[in-house]
Coordinates of C-alpha atoms in Angstrom, one line a residue:
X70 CA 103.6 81.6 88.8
X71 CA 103.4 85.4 87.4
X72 CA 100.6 84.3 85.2
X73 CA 98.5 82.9 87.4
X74 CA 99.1 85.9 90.2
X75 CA 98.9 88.4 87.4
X76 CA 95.3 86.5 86.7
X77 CA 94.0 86.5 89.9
X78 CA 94.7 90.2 90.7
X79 CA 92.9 91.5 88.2
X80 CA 89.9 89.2 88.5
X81 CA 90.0 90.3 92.4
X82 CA 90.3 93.7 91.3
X83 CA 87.1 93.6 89.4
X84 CA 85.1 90.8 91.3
X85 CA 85.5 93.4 94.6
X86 CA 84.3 96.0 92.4
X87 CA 81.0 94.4 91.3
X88 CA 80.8 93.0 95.0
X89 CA 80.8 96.6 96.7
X90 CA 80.4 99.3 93.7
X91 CA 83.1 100.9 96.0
X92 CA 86.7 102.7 94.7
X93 CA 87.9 102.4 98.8
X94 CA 87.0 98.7 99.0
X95 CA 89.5 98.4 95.9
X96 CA 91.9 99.9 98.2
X97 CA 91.5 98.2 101.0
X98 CA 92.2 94.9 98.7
X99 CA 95.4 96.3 97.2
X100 CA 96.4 97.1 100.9
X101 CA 95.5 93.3 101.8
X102 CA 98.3 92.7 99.4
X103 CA 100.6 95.2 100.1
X104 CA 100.8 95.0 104.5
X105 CA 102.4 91.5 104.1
X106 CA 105.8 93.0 103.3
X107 CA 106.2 95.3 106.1
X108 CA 105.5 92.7 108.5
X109 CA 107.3 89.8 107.0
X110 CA 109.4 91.5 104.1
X111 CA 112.9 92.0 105.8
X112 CA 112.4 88.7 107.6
X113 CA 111.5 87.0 104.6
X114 CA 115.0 88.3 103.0
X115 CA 117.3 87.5 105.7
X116 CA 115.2 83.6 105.3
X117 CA 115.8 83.5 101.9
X118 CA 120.1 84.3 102.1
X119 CA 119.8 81.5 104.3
X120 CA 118.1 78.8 102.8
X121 CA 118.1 77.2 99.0
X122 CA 115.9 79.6 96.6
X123 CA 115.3 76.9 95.2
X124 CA 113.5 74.9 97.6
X125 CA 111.6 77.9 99.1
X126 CA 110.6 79.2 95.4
X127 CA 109.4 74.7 95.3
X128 CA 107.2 75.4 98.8
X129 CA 105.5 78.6 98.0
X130 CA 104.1 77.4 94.6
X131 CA 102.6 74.3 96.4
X132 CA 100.8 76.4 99.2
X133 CA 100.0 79.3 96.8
X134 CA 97.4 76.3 94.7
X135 CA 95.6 75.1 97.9
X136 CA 94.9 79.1 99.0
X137 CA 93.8 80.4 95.8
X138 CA 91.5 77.1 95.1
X139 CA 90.0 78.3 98.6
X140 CA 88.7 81.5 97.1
X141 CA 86.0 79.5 95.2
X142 CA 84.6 79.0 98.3
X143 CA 84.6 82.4 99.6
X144 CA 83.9 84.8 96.7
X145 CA 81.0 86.5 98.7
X146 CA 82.3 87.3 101.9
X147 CA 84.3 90.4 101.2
X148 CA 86.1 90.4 104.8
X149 CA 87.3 86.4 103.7
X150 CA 88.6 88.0 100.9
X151 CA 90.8 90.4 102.5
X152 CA 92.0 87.7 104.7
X153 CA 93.0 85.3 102.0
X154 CA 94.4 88.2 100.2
X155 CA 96.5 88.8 102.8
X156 CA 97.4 85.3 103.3
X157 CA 98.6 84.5 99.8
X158 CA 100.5 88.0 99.6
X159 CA 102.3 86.7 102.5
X160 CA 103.8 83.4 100.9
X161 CA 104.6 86.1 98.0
X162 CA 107.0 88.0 100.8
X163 CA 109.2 85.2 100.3
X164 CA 109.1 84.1 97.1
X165 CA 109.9 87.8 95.8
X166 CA 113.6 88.0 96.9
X167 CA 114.1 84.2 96.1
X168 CA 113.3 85.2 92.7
X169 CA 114.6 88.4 92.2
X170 CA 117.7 87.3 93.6
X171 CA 118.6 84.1 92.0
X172 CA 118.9 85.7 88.9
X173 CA 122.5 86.8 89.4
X174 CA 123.3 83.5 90.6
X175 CA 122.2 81.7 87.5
X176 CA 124.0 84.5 85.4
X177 CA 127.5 86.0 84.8
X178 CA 127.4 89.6 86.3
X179 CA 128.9 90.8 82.7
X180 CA 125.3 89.5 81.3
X181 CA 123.0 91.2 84.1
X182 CA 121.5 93.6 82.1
X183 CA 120.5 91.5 79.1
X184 CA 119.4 88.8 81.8
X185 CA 117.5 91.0 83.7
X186 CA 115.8 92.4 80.3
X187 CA 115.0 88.7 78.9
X188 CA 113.4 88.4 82.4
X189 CA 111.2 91.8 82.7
X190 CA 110.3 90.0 78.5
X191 CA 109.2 87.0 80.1
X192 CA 108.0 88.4 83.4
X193 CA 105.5 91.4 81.5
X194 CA 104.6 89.0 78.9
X195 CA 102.6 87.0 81.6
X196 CA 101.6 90.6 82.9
X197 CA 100.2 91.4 79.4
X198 CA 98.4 87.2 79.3
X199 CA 97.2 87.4 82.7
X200 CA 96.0 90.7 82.5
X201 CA 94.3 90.1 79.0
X202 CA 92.5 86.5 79.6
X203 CA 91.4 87.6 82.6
X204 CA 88.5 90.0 81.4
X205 CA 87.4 87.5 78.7
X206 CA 87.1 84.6 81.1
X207 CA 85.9 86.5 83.9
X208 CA 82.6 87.5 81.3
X209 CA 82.7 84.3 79.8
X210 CA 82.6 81.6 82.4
X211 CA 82.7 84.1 85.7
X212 CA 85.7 84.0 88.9
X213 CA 85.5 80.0 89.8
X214 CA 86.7 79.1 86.5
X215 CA 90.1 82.0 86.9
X216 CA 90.1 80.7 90.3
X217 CA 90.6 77.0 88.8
X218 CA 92.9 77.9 86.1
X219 CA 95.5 79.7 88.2
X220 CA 95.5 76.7 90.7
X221 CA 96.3 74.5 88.0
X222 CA 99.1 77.2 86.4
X223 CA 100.5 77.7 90.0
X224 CA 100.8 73.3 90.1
X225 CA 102.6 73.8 86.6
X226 CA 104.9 76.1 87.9
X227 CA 105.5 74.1 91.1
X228 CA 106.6 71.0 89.0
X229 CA 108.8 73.0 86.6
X230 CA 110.6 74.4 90.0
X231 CA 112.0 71.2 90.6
X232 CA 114.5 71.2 87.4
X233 CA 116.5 74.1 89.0
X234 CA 119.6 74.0 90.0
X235 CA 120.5 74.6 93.8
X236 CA 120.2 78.4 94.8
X237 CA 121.9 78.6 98.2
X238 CA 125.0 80.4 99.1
X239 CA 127.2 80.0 102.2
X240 CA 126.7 81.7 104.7
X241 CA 129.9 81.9 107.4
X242 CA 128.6 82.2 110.6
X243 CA 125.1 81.9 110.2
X244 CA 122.3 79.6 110.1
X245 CA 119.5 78.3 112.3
X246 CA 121.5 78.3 115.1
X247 CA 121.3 82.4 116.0
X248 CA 118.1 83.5 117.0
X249 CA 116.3 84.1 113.5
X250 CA 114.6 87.7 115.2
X251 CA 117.8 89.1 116.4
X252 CA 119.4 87.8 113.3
X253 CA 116.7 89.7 111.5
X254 CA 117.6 93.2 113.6
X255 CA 121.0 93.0 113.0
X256 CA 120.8 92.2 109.1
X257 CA 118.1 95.5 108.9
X258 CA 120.5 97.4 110.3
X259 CA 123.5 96.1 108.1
X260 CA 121.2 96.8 105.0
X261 CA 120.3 100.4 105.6
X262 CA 124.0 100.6 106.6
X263 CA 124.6 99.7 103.6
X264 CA 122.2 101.9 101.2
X265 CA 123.2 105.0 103.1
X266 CA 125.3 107.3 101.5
X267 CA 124.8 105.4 98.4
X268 CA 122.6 107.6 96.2
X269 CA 122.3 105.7 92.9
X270 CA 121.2 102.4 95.4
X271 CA 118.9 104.6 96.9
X272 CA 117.7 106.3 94.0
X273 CA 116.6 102.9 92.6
X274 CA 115.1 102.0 95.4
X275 CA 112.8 105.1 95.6
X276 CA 112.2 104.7 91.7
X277 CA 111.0 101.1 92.0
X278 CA 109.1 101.7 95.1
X279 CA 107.3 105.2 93.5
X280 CA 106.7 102.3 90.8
X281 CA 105.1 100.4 93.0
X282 CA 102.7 103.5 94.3
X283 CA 101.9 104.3 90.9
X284 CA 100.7 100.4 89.6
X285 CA 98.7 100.6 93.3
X286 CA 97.0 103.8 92.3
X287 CA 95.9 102.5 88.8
X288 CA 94.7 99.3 90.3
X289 CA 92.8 101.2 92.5
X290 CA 90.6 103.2 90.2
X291 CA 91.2 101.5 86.5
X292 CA 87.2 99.7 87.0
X293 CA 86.3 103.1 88.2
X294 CA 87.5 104.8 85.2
X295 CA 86.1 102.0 82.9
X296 CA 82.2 101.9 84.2
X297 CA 82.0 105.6 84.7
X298 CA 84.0 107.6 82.3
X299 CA 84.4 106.0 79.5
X300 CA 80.6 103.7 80.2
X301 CA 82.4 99.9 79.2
X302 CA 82.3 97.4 81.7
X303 CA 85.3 97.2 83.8
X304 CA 85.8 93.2 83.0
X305 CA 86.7 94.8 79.5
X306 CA 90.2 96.9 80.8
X307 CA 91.9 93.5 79.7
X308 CA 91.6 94.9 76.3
X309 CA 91.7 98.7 76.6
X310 CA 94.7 99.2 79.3
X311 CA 96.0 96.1 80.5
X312 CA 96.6 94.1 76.5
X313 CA 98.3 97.8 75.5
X314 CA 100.2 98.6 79.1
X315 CA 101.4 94.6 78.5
X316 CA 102.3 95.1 75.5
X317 CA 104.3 98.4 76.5
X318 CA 106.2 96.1 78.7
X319 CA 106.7 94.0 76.3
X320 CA 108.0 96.4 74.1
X321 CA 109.7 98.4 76.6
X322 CA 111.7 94.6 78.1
X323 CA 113.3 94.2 74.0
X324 CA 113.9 97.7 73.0
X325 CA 115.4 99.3 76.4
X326 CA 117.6 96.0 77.1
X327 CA 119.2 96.5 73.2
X328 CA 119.1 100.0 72.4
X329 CA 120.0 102.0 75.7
X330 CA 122.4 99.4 77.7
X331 CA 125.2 101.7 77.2
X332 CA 123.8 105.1 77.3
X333 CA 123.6 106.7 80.4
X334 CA 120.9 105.2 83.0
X335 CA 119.6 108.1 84.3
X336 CA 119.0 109.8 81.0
X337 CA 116.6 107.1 80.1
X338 CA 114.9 107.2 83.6
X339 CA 114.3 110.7 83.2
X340 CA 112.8 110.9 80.2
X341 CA 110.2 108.0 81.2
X342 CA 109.3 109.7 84.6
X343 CA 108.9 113.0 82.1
X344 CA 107.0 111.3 79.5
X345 CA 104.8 109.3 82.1
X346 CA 103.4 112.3 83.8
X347 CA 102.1 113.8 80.7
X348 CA 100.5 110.7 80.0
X349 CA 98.8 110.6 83.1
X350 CA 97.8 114.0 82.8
X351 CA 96.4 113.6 79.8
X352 CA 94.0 110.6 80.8
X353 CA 93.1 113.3 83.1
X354 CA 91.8 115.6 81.2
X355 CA 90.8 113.2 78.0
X356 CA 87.1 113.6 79.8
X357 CA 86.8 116.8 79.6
X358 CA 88.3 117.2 76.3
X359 CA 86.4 114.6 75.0
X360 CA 83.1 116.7 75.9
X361 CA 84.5 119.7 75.0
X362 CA 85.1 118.7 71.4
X363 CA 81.6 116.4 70.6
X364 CA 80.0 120.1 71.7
X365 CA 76.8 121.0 69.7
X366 CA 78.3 124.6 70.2
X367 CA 81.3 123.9 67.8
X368 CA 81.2 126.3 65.1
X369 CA 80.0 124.7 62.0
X370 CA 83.6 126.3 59.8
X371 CA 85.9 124.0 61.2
X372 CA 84.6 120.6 60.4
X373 CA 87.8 119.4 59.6
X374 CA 88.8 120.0 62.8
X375 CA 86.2 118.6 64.4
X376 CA 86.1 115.7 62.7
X377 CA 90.1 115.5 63.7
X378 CA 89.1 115.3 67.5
X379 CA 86.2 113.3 67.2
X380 CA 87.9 110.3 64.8
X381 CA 89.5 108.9 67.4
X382 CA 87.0 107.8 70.6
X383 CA 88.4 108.2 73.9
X384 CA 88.5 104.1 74.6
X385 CA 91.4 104.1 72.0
X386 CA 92.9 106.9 73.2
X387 CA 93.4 105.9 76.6
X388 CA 94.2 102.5 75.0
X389 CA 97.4 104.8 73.1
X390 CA 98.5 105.8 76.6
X391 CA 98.4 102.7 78.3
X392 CA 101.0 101.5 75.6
X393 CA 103.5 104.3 75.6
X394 CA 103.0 103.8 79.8
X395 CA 104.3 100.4 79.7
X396 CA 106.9 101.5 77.6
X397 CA 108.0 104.3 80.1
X398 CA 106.8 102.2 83.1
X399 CA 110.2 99.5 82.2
X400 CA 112.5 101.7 81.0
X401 CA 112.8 102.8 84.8
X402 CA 112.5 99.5 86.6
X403 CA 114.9 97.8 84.5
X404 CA 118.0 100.2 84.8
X405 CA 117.0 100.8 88.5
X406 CA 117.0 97.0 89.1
X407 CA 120.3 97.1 87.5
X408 CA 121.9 99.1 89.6
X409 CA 121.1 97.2 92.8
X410 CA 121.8 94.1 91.5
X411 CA 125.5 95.2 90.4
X412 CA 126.5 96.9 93.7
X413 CA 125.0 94.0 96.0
X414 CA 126.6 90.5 96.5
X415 CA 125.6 87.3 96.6
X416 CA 125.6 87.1 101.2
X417 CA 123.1 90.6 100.7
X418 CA 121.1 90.4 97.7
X419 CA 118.4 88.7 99.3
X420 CA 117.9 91.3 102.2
X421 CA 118.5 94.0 99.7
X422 CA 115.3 92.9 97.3
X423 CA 113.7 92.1 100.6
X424 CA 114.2 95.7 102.2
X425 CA 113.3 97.1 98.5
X426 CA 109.6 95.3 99.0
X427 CA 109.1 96.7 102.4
X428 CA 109.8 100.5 101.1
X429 CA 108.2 99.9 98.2
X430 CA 105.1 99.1 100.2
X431 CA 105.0 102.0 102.5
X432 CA 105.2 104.3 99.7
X433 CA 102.4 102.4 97.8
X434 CA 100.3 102.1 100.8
X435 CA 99.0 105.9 101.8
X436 CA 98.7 106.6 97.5
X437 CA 96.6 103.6 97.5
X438 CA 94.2 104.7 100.2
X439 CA 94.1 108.1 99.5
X440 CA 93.0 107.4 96.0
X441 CA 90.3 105.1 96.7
X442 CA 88.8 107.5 99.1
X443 CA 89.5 110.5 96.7
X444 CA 87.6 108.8 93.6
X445 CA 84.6 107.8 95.5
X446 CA 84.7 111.7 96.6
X447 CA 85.7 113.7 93.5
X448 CA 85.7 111.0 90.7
X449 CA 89.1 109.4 89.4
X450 CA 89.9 111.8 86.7
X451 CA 91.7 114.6 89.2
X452 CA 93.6 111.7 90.5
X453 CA 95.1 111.1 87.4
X454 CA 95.5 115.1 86.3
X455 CA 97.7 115.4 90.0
X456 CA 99.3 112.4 89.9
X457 CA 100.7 113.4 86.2
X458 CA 101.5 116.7 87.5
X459 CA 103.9 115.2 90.5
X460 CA 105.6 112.9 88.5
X461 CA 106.3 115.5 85.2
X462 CA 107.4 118.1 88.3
X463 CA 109.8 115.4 89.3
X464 CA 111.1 114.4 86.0
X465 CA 111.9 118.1 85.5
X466 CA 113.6 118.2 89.2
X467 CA 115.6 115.3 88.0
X468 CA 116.5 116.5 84.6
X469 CA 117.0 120.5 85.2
X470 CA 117.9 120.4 89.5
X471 CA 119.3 124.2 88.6
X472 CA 115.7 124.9 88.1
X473 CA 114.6 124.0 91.7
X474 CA 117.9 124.2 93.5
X475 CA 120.9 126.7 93.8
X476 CA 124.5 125.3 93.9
X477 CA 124.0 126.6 98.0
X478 CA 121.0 124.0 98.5
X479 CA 123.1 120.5 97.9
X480 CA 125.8 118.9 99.0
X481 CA 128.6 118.0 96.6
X482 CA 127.8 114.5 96.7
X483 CA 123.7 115.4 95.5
X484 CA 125.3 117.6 92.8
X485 CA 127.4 115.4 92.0
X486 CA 125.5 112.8 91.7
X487 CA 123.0 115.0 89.6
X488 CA 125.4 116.1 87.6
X489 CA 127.7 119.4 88.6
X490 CA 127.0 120.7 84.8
X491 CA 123.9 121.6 85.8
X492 CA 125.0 124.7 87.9
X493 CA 128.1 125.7 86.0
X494 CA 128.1 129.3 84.8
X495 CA 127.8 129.6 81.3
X496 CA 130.1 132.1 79.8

């Protein structure tokens, strides 16, 4: 299935584009996607706990090939998009916490963290496919054809569905009998009960949903930056962001799951978020650079170092960031996915992952139209120079909090959480 969505996006992304020449159209598309889970989200969580994963993961695949089969039909109506959009991201609501959730049913909770690293492997490797074939074909044979291919993929995936096992846990108490709204109240409140006073749960939580903000953000202006900064088409990002970023994953999903399984998790966070700002900021300011340094004004006793500068073009440069992003990108998700999935059980899981995608959501969805209607203002490049400057400033917060904070500011529990080393006197 992730192929085929993964497909699809991007090919929206870049079809709406060309259709409206419009960064804030982008958004409103990404926003299509994104509204789904605060109306159905928690609803679709509490659901899933109930029922068999498995049956409901069988369902969605089946409707998901008739709705995207439709968008052959309405390509050019940009409203009928949105609508569709919206549609399909809905079915998503509840196959995202039958997935996400099964996996510690299908898996001894000693093996979480190498499961759940085999499955960001698998699950960015159809990132890095879908995102790669999608600019190729998209050239090639235009929309109808990616629109036919991830019909077919999604019918794969719904025959392949029927070989799992049974997915469904007990619930005492509960079924169909209670009134499936109230059920849905009480369970929301149960759930936040739940993540409050918890830090690390609702550290996670914010990381994953800043996460999703983020991926909103680039998906937003990534054809922007393509056509009018560095003058490719924006059908060609399969090879200069999203074959690298996948590849990042990729990289990220093998060497994070071996290498730094024992070292301490918010370390490794950390020094992504740090790492990921500069990156960001450097995209930012690539432009400018880049101008700066192909200058006619360049005094002519440095060639060396002009020629430094000038050897590599900005395409590959940005291409360099993408990959070290997708590195950075799962070396917070998976540890932060960890975490929930090790305090949660198998009765909550479901409306944990569910509440997740609703936050995650609301933080991706004022980014997401701010950005749109900043680039179409200012251009995309100061989007990315602030957005690197935010998250480097809250790397820093997280790794020196003495920086920002006295030991007066927190509560124990923050400081302790953030580590009480941080404001000890040094003799």
């Amino acid at each position: 299935m992730q192929l085929s969505v993964n497909s699809l996006n991007f090919a929206l992304i870049l079809w709406v584009f060309k259709l409206t020449d419009s960064n804030f159209a982008v958004s409103a598309l990404i926003i299509a996607y994104y509204l789904p889970a605060l109306i159905f989200g928690i609803f679709a969580g509490v659901l899933v706990d109930i029922l068999d994963r498995r049956k409901v993961i069988i369902l969605i695949d089946f409707l998901l090939v008739f709705f995207i089969l439709s968008y052959a039909l309405i390509k050019d109506f940009y409203p009928l998009i949105l609508i569709n959009a919206f549609i399909i991201n809905s079915l998503n609501q509840f196959f995202m916490p039958a997935e996400s959730s099964s996996i510690p049913l299908l898996v001894d909770k000693s093996k979480l963290f190498l499961a759940n690293s085999l499955f960001s492997f698998t699950l960015y490797g159809s990132f890095l496919l879908g995102y790669t074939m999608a600019g190729p074909v998209f050239n090639l044979f235009g929309i109808n054809i990616l629109f036919f291919t991830c019909s077919a993929l999604l019918f794969l995936a719904f025959i392949i569905s029927w070989r799992l096992p049974t997915l469904q846990v007990i619930q005492k108490g509960k079924g169909f009998t209670r009134n499936l709204l109230s059920l849905t109240i009480y369970e929301t409140k149960e759930t936040f009960k739940f993540v409050r006073g918890k830090l690390s749960v609702a550290t996670a939580i914010i990381l994953l949903s800043s996460i999703q903000g983020v991926i909103g953000i680039l998906a937003v202006t990534v054809s922007s930056y393509m056509e009018r900064i560095l003058k490719i088409q924006a059908a060609d990002a399969s090879f200069i962001l999203m074959l690298p970023l996948g590849l990042g994953m990729i990289t990220g999903a093998l060497v994070v799951g071996r290498l730094f399984q024992n070292k301490p998790r918010r370390m490794v966070v950390t020094a992504a978020i740090i790492t990921g700002g500069v990156l960001f900021f450097i995209v930012g300011i690539a432009p400018a650079l880049a101008r700066v340094f192909n200058a006619t004004e360049l005094p002519e006793y440095i060639p060396h170092l002009r020629f430094f500068f000038n050897a590599p073009s900005l395409s590959s440069t940005f291409a360099l960031g993408a990959f070290l992003l997708g590195i950075c990108t799962v070396a917070i998700i998976i540890p932060s996915q960890t975490v929930l999935q090790e305090v949660t059980t198998a009765q909550n899981r479901g409306k944990i992952f569910a509440v997740l995608g609703v936050i995650m959501n609301i933080f991706a969805l004022i980014p997401v139209l701010l950005a749109g209607a900043l680039a179409d203002i200012f251009g995309v490049a100061p989007i990315f120079i602030g957005l690197g400057l935010i998250i480097f400033t809250i790397g820093i917060l997280a790794l020196k909090p003495a920086i920002f904070f006295t030991e007066q500011n927190l509560p124990y529990s923050v400081r302790e959480f953030l580590g009480l080393g941080h404001w000890e006197v040094k003799g």
